[in-house]
């Protein structure tokens, strides 16, 4: 099978596009090699190139982004089975055969030559009218095959239905995608026991049916001198057989094989006719069921793979380093310290470490050490016994016990009080603790991941954080980069959040305007990814167009739009120029005193400094 894109959702659902050229452009415009008639797709949306033995997809600055496995991608090396989403279209990138050839445990091909006293051959078109008398049987079989989606169940029910009208002892279905020696699927069934079995199928007959596309029935089979040397066929003592092709779009996609050892039962023309007719309209159902089985297995594989992958967004070198760290450290049980500014995704990294570890089947328990008071945090972590304090009317398990066998994530660990730091140190050293108000020592098997936005070494020098606890936490550490340090990831993150919130807010938003994207790229993002996410959600809630405009964004972002020395040409530049003029007049009146200038403007000095930085105005401290 050639590399292709198989569409599973969108306007082109059900079609297959072969990647026969070195470069395939995808978009709404007719000049693209692959045109998708969908207004959510940009005119030139993305491009797939075949270079150096691999396929790479690149987004062409589309309005709503190109997603690979639900992650926005600027450029991505494609792997077999990757899911690609462009607008409302979803397709699979298939690089190899859809299904690895299965070793035939049910069917063995015999190379012996069968000599038959009588042989009947039919093509499908020869029997359509002859089977009219068996219409009720065909209707029953048709209802059966159209109500089943599982391939094995469909094959079983199909053979059982054939056994009702044909006196065969054994039956087999082989689905092919190439050589008879490597079928994609094989299934053999015994009429009387209903059990799967090993069945000998004559290669000569099967190959003839495949090559000529004809149905064959042979009765009163006798074995030649060559077959006398085949112990398996001598033991099987086959007297009659039927072999009919499964045809789809003029191509043989498999065979149905029936045989019997009973010399008192032979196959007649009616049997061959109905078997041929059934094969004629069952071939499509079998192929669809096989494809559905493969899609479901691929979906399970991708879901399993996603359990060992991160859900962080970014392709920058800084994020690639984080991904490599997760891949190296996750399989271990080492304690991890994640540090970085607020909003950089420290908890996402912690969850990625857990999902990629051997503890992924157990709990991931997160505790924010800065969100609750010392007393409540102690009870939250260690639990308490009944009557330990006022209001403790029942025994309560702490997060340490809940996380037993899994991972405990301590967010903002730098906010922990000295008393709790001492108790946590014991947990890290001994993996044991007591509940609040209790005397019984409890053992736990946990992995600890801690996160902080503080410089813990500076906190140690100030005496607010224990050095021995820092050493216990800092076995291995990773820094989450600030968003302003990886600006190339801003468009990817923005498109991800647009897709997320346009769905949750029930608004059809296709992306961002170029002006809005400029606002995002020129802002410093002190709140990092969390602030960007909030800005996009706000824009989708307040906006009224299909693309996010600058006026939909928070004002602080608009203030950071690039400035020119020319006369303001639009509303936003005019507003910024007006703000600059107002601030300069206030500073002139106060002799350059920022505190007094802020007072006259009715704002806090810190806000004035921030506004001036956003407006690219120099701060001259005297």
Coordinates of C-alpha atoms in Angstrom, one line a residue, residues 140-516:
X140 CA -31.6 -13.4 6.5
X141 CA -27.8 -13.4 5.7
X142 CA -28.0 -9.7 4.6
X143 CA -29.6 -8.7 7.9
X144 CA -27.0 -10.6 9.8
X145 CA -24.0 -9.1 8.1
X146 CA -25.3 -5.6 8.3
X147 CA -25.9 -5.8 12.0
X148 CA -22.4 -6.8 13.1
X149 CA -19.3 -4.6 13.2
X150 CA -16.7 -7.0 14.7
X151 CA -14.8 -8.9 12.0
X152 CA -14.4 -12.2 13.8
X153 CA -18.1 -12.2 14.9
X154 CA -19.1 -11.3 11.3
X155 CA -17.0 -14.2 9.9
X156 CA -18.4 -16.6 12.4
X157 CA -22.1 -15.6 11.8
X158 CA -21.5 -15.7 8.0
X159 CA -20.2 -19.2 8.0
X160 CA -22.9 -20.4 10.4
X161 CA -25.5 -19.0 8.0
X162 CA -23.9 -20.8 5.0
X163 CA -23.9 -24.0 7.0
X164 CA -27.7 -23.7 7.3
X165 CA -28.1 -24.0 3.5
X166 CA -25.0 -25.8 2.4
X167 CA -24.0 -29.3 3.9
X168 CA -20.4 -28.3 4.6
X169 CA -18.6 -29.7 7.6
X170 CA -15.9 -27.0 7.7
X171 CA -15.7 -23.4 6.5
X172 CA -13.0 -20.7 6.3
X173 CA -12.8 -17.1 5.2
X174 CA -9.4 -15.6 4.1
X175 CA -9.1 -11.9 3.6
X176 CA -6.2 -10.8 1.4
X177 CA -4.2 -7.7 0.7
X178 CA -1.6 -9.2 -1.6
X179 CA -0.1 -12.7 -1.4
X180 CA -2.1 -15.8 -0.5
X181 CA 0.8 -16.7 1.8
X182 CA 0.3 -13.7 4.0
X183 CA -3.5 -13.1 4.5
X184 CA -4.6 -10.1 6.6
X185 CA -7.2 -12.3 8.3
X186 CA -8.0 -15.9 8.5
X187 CA -11.0 -17.6 10.2
X188 CA -12.0 -21.3 10.1
X189 CA -15.0 -22.9 11.8
X190 CA -16.4 -26.5 12.4
X191 CA -20.1 -26.9 11.6
X192 CA -20.9 -29.3 14.5
X193 CA -18.8 -28.1 17.4
X194 CA -18.9 -24.4 16.5
X195 CA -15.3 -24.2 17.4
X196 CA -12.4 -22.7 15.5
X197 CA -10.1 -25.3 14.0
X198 CA -7.0 -25.9 11.8
X199 CA -8.2 -26.4 8.3
X200 CA -6.3 -27.5 5.2
X201 CA -7.1 -25.4 2.2
X202 CA -5.9 -26.5 -1.3
X203 CA -3.5 -23.9 -2.6
X204 CA -4.3 -24.9 -6.2
X205 CA -8.0 -24.3 -5.9
X206 CA -7.6 -21.1 -3.8
X207 CA -5.0 -19.6 -6.2
X208 CA -7.2 -20.4 -9.2
X209 CA -10.2 -18.7 -7.6
X210 CA -8.0 -15.6 -6.8
X211 CA -6.4 -15.5 -10.3
X212 CA -9.5 -16.0 -12.4
X213 CA -12.1 -14.5 -10.0
X214 CA -14.4 -17.5 -10.5
X215 CA -16.3 -19.7 -8.0
X216 CA -15.4 -23.4 -8.0
X217 CA -17.2 -26.5 -6.7
X218 CA -15.5 -29.9 -6.9
X219 CA -17.1 -33.2 -5.9
X220 CA -15.8 -36.9 -5.7
X221 CA -12.3 -35.7 -5.1
X222 CA -9.6 -38.4 -5.4
X223 CA -6.0 -37.8 -4.5
X224 CA -3.2 -38.0 -7.0
X225 CA 0.1 -39.8 -6.5
X226 CA 1.6 -36.5 -5.4
X227 CA -1.1 -36.1 -2.7
X228 CA -0.5 -39.7 -1.4
X229 CA 2.7 -38.3 0.1
X230 CA 0.7 -35.6 2.0
X231 CA -0.3 -37.2 5.3
X232 CA -2.4 -34.2 6.3
X233 CA -4.6 -34.4 3.2
X234 CA -4.8 -38.2 3.4
X235 CA -6.0 -37.8 7.0
X236 CA -8.6 -35.1 6.1
X237 CA -10.2 -37.2 3.4
X238 CA -12.0 -34.3 1.7
X239 CA -14.7 -35.4 -0.8
X240 CA -16.2 -32.1 -1.9
X241 CA -15.4 -28.5 -1.7
X242 CA -16.6 -25.0 -2.7
X243 CA -14.3 -22.0 -3.0
X244 CA -15.8 -18.6 -4.0
X245 CA -14.1 -15.2 -4.4
X246 CA -14.8 -12.1 -2.4
X247 CA -14.9 -9.3 -4.9
X248 CA -14.7 -5.6 -4.2
X249 CA -14.4 -2.9 -7.0
X250 CA -13.4 -5.6 -9.5
X251 CA -10.6 -7.0 -7.3
X252 CA -10.5 -10.3 -5.4
X253 CA -10.1 -9.3 -1.7
X254 CA -10.4 -12.9 -0.3
X255 CA -12.1 -16.2 -0.5
X256 CA -14.8 -18.3 1.2
X257 CA -13.9 -22.0 1.4
X258 CA -16.2 -24.9 2.4
X259 CA -15.6 -28.6 2.4
X260 CA -16.9 -31.9 3.6
X261 CA -15.6 -35.5 4.1
X262 CA -19.0 -37.0 4.0
X263 CA -19.3 -39.1 0.8
X264 CA -23.1 -39.1 1.1
X265 CA -23.2 -35.3 0.9
X266 CA -22.1 -33.5 -2.2
X267 CA -22.3 -29.8 -3.3
X268 CA -24.7 -29.1 -6.2
X269 CA -25.2 -26.1 -8.4
X270 CA -27.6 -24.4 -6.1
X271 CA -25.1 -24.5 -3.3
X272 CA -22.4 -23.0 -5.4
X273 CA -24.8 -20.3 -6.6
X274 CA -25.9 -19.2 -3.2
X275 CA -22.3 -19.3 -1.9
X276 CA -21.3 -17.1 -4.8
X277 CA -24.2 -14.7 -4.2
X278 CA -23.5 -14.4 -0.5
X279 CA -19.8 -13.7 -1.2
X280 CA -20.8 -11.1 -3.7
X281 CA -22.6 -8.9 -1.2
X282 CA -20.7 -9.9 2.0
X283 CA -17.3 -8.8 0.6
X284 CA -18.0 -5.1 1.3
X285 CA -19.2 -5.8 4.8
X286 CA -16.2 -8.0 5.5
X287 CA -13.8 -5.3 4.2
X288 CA -15.5 -2.6 6.3
X289 CA -15.4 -4.7 9.4
X290 CA -11.7 -5.5 8.8
X291 CA -11.0 -1.7 8.4
X292 CA -13.1 -0.9 11.5
X293 CA -11.2 -3.5 13.5
X294 CA -7.9 -1.9 12.4
X295 CA -9.1 1.6 13.2
X296 CA -10.2 0.5 16.7
X297 CA -6.9 -1.2 17.3
X298 CA -5.1 1.9 16.0
X299 CA -7.2 4.1 18.3
X300 CA -6.4 1.9 21.3
X301 CA -2.7 2.0 20.3
X302 CA -2.8 5.8 20.1
X303 CA -4.6 6.1 23.4
X304 CA -2.0 3.8 25.0
X305 CA 0.7 5.9 23.4
X306 CA -0.9 9.1 24.7
X307 CA -0.6 7.7 28.2
X308 CA 3.2 7.8 27.9
X309 CA 3.3 11.2 26.2
X310 CA 3.0 14.7 27.5
X311 CA 0.1 17.1 26.8
X312 CA 2.3 20.2 26.8
X313 CA 2.3 22.4 23.8
X314 CA 5.4 23.7 22.1
X315 CA 8.1 22.8 19.6
X316 CA 10.8 25.3 20.8
X317 CA 14.3 24.1 21.8
X318 CA 13.5 24.9 25.4
X319 CA 10.4 22.6 25.4
X320 CA 12.2 19.9 23.5
X321 CA 14.6 19.8 26.4
X322 CA 11.7 19.4 28.9
X323 CA 10.3 16.5 26.8
X324 CA 13.7 14.8 26.8
X325 CA 13.9 15.2 30.6
X326 CA 10.5 13.7 31.1
X327 CA 11.5 10.7 28.8
X328 CA 14.6 10.1 30.8
X329 CA 13.3 10.6 34.3
X330 CA 9.8 9.3 34.2
X331 CA 10.6 5.5 34.3
X332 CA 12.5 6.0 37.6
X333 CA 11.2 6.6 41.1
X334 CA 13.5 9.5 41.8
X335 CA 12.1 12.6 43.5
X336 CA 11.8 15.5 41.1
X337 CA 11.9 19.3 41.7
X338 CA 10.2 21.4 39.0
X339 CA 10.8 25.1 39.2
X340 CA 9.8 28.1 37.1
X341 CA 7.5 31.1 37.1
X342 CA 3.8 30.8 37.8
X343 CA 1.8 29.7 34.8
X344 CA 4.6 27.9 33.0
X345 CA 3.0 24.4 33.2
X346 CA 4.8 22.8 36.1
X347 CA 1.8 20.6 37.0
X348 CA 1.5 19.5 33.4
X349 CA 5.1 18.4 33.5
X350 CA 4.4 16.6 36.8
X351 CA 1.5 14.8 35.3
X352 CA 3.5 13.8 32.3
X353 CA 6.1 12.3 34.6
X354 CA 3.4 10.3 36.3
X355 CA 1.7 9.1 33.1
X356 CA 5.0 7.9 31.7
X357 CA 6.0 6.0 34.8
X358 CA 5.3 2.5 36.1
X359 CA 2.9 4.2 38.6
X360 CA 0.5 5.5 35.9
X361 CA -2.2 3.0 36.9
X362 CA -2.3 4.5 40.5
X363 CA -3.3 7.9 41.7
X364 CA -1.8 11.2 40.9
X365 CA -2.6 13.4 43.9
X366 CA -1.9 17.2 43.7
X367 CA -1.6 19.5 46.8
X368 CA -1.2 23.3 46.5
X369 CA 0.9 24.2 49.6
X370 CA 0.2 27.9 49.2
X371 CA -3.6 27.6 48.9
X372 CA -4.4 26.6 52.5
X373 CA -3.3 27.4 56.0
X374 CA -0.6 25.5 57.9
X375 CA -3.0 23.7 60.1
X376 CA -5.3 22.6 57.3
X377 CA -2.4 21.7 55.1
X378 CA -1.0 19.3 57.8
X379 CA -4.4 17.6 58.1
X380 CA -4.7 17.6 54.3
X381 CA -1.3 15.9 53.8
X382 CA -1.2 13.5 56.8
X383 CA -4.8 13.0 57.6
X384 CA -6.2 13.0 61.2
X385 CA -7.7 10.8 63.8
X386 CA -11.2 11.2 65.2
X387 CA -11.1 13.9 68.0
X388 CA -7.6 15.2 67.0
X389 CA -9.0 18.7 67.0
X390 CA -12.3 20.6 67.1
X391 CA -14.4 19.5 64.2
X392 CA -12.5 16.2 63.7
X393 CA -15.6 14.0 64.1
X394 CA -14.3 11.1 62.0
X395 CA -11.0 9.7 61.0
X396 CA -9.7 11.1 57.7
X397 CA -7.1 9.8 55.3
X398 CA -4.5 12.3 54.1
X399 CA -3.2 12.8 50.6
X400 CA -0.1 10.7 51.5
X401 CA -2.4 7.6 52.0
X402 CA -4.5 8.4 49.0
X403 CA -1.4 8.6 46.8
X404 CA 0.0 5.3 48.1
X405 CA 1.4 3.4 45.1
X406 CA 1.2 6.5 42.9
X407 CA 2.6 10.0 42.8
X408 CA 2.2 13.0 45.2
X409 CA 2.6 16.4 43.6
X410 CA 3.5 19.2 46.0
X411 CA 2.9 22.5 44.2
X412 CA 4.4 25.7 45.6
X413 CA 6.5 23.7 48.1
X414 CA 8.4 26.8 49.0
X415 CA 5.4 28.1 50.9
X416 CA 5.4 25.2 53.4
X417 CA 6.0 26.2 57.0
X418 CA 9.1 25.0 58.9
X419 CA 7.1 22.5 60.9
X420 CA 5.6 20.8 57.9
X421 CA 9.0 20.9 56.2
X422 CA 10.4 18.8 59.0
X423 CA 7.5 16.3 58.7
X424 CA 7.9 16.1 54.9
X425 CA 11.6 15.4 55.3
X426 CA 10.8 12.3 57.4
X427 CA 8.4 11.1 54.7
X428 CA 11.1 11.5 52.0
X429 CA 13.7 9.7 54.2
X430 CA 11.6 6.9 55.7
X431 CA 8.4 6.8 53.6
X432 CA 6.4 6.8 56.9
X433 CA 4.3 9.3 59.0
X434 CA 1.6 9.5 61.6
X435 CA -1.8 11.1 61.2
X436 CA -2.6 14.3 63.2
X437 CA -3.6 13.2 66.7
X438 CA -2.4 9.6 66.0
X439 CA 0.4 7.4 67.4
X440 CA 0.4 4.6 64.8
X441 CA 3.2 4.8 62.2
X442 CA 1.9 4.4 58.6
X443 CA 4.1 3.3 55.7
X444 CA 3.5 4.6 52.1
X445 CA 5.0 3.8 48.7
X446 CA 4.9 7.1 46.9
X447 CA 6.9 9.1 44.4
X448 CA 7.2 12.8 45.3
X449 CA 7.3 15.5 42.7
X450 CA 7.6 19.1 44.0
X451 CA 7.2 22.4 42.2
X452 CA 8.1 26.0 43.2
X453 CA 8.3 29.5 41.7
X454 CA 10.7 30.6 44.3
X455 CA 14.5 30.4 44.3
X456 CA 14.9 27.8 47.1
X457 CA 18.6 28.4 47.4
X458 CA 17.9 32.1 48.2
X459 CA 15.2 30.9 50.7
X460 CA 17.8 28.7 52.4
X461 CA 20.1 31.7 52.8
X462 CA 17.2 33.6 54.3
X463 CA 16.5 30.8 56.7
X464 CA 13.0 30.1 55.5
X465 CA 13.6 26.8 53.8
X466 CA 15.5 23.7 55.2
X467 CA 18.6 22.9 53.3
X468 CA 18.4 19.1 54.0
X469 CA 14.8 19.1 52.6
X470 CA 16.0 21.0 49.5
X471 CA 18.7 18.3 48.9
X472 CA 16.0 15.6 49.3
X473 CA 13.7 17.3 46.9
X474 CA 16.3 18.3 44.4
X475 CA 17.4 14.8 43.4
X476 CA 16.7 15.7 39.8
X477 CA 15.3 19.0 38.6
X478 CA 14.0 20.7 35.6
X479 CA 13.2 24.4 34.8
X480 CA 10.0 25.2 32.9
X481 CA 10.8 28.1 30.6
X482 CA 8.8 31.3 30.7
X483 CA 6.6 32.0 27.7
X484 CA 8.6 35.1 26.7
X485 CA 11.7 32.8 26.3
X486 CA 9.9 30.6 23.7
X487 CA 7.9 33.1 21.7
X488 CA 7.9 30.7 18.7
X489 CA 5.4 28.6 20.6
X490 CA 2.9 31.4 21.1
X491 CA 1.0 30.8 17.8
X492 CA 0.8 27.1 18.6
X493 CA -0.5 27.7 22.1
X494 CA -3.0 30.3 20.8
X495 CA -4.4 28.0 18.2
X496 CA -4.7 25.2 20.7
X497 CA -6.7 27.4 23.1
X498 CA -8.8 28.7 20.3
X499 CA -9.8 25.1 19.4
X500 CA -10.4 24.3 23.1
X501 CA -12.6 27.3 24.0
X502 CA -14.4 27.7 20.7
X503 CA -15.7 24.2 21.5
X504 CA -16.5 24.7 25.2
X505 CA -18.1 28.1 24.6
X506 CA -20.1 26.8 21.6
X507 CA -18.7 29.5 19.2
X508 CA -17.3 28.8 15.8
X509 CA -13.9 30.6 15.9
X510 CA -11.5 29.8 13.1
X511 CA -8.4 31.5 14.4
X512 CA -6.8 34.8 15.0
X513 CA -6.3 37.8 12.7
X514 CA -2.8 38.8 11.9
X515 CA -3.1 42.0 14.0
X516 CA -4.3 39.9 17.0

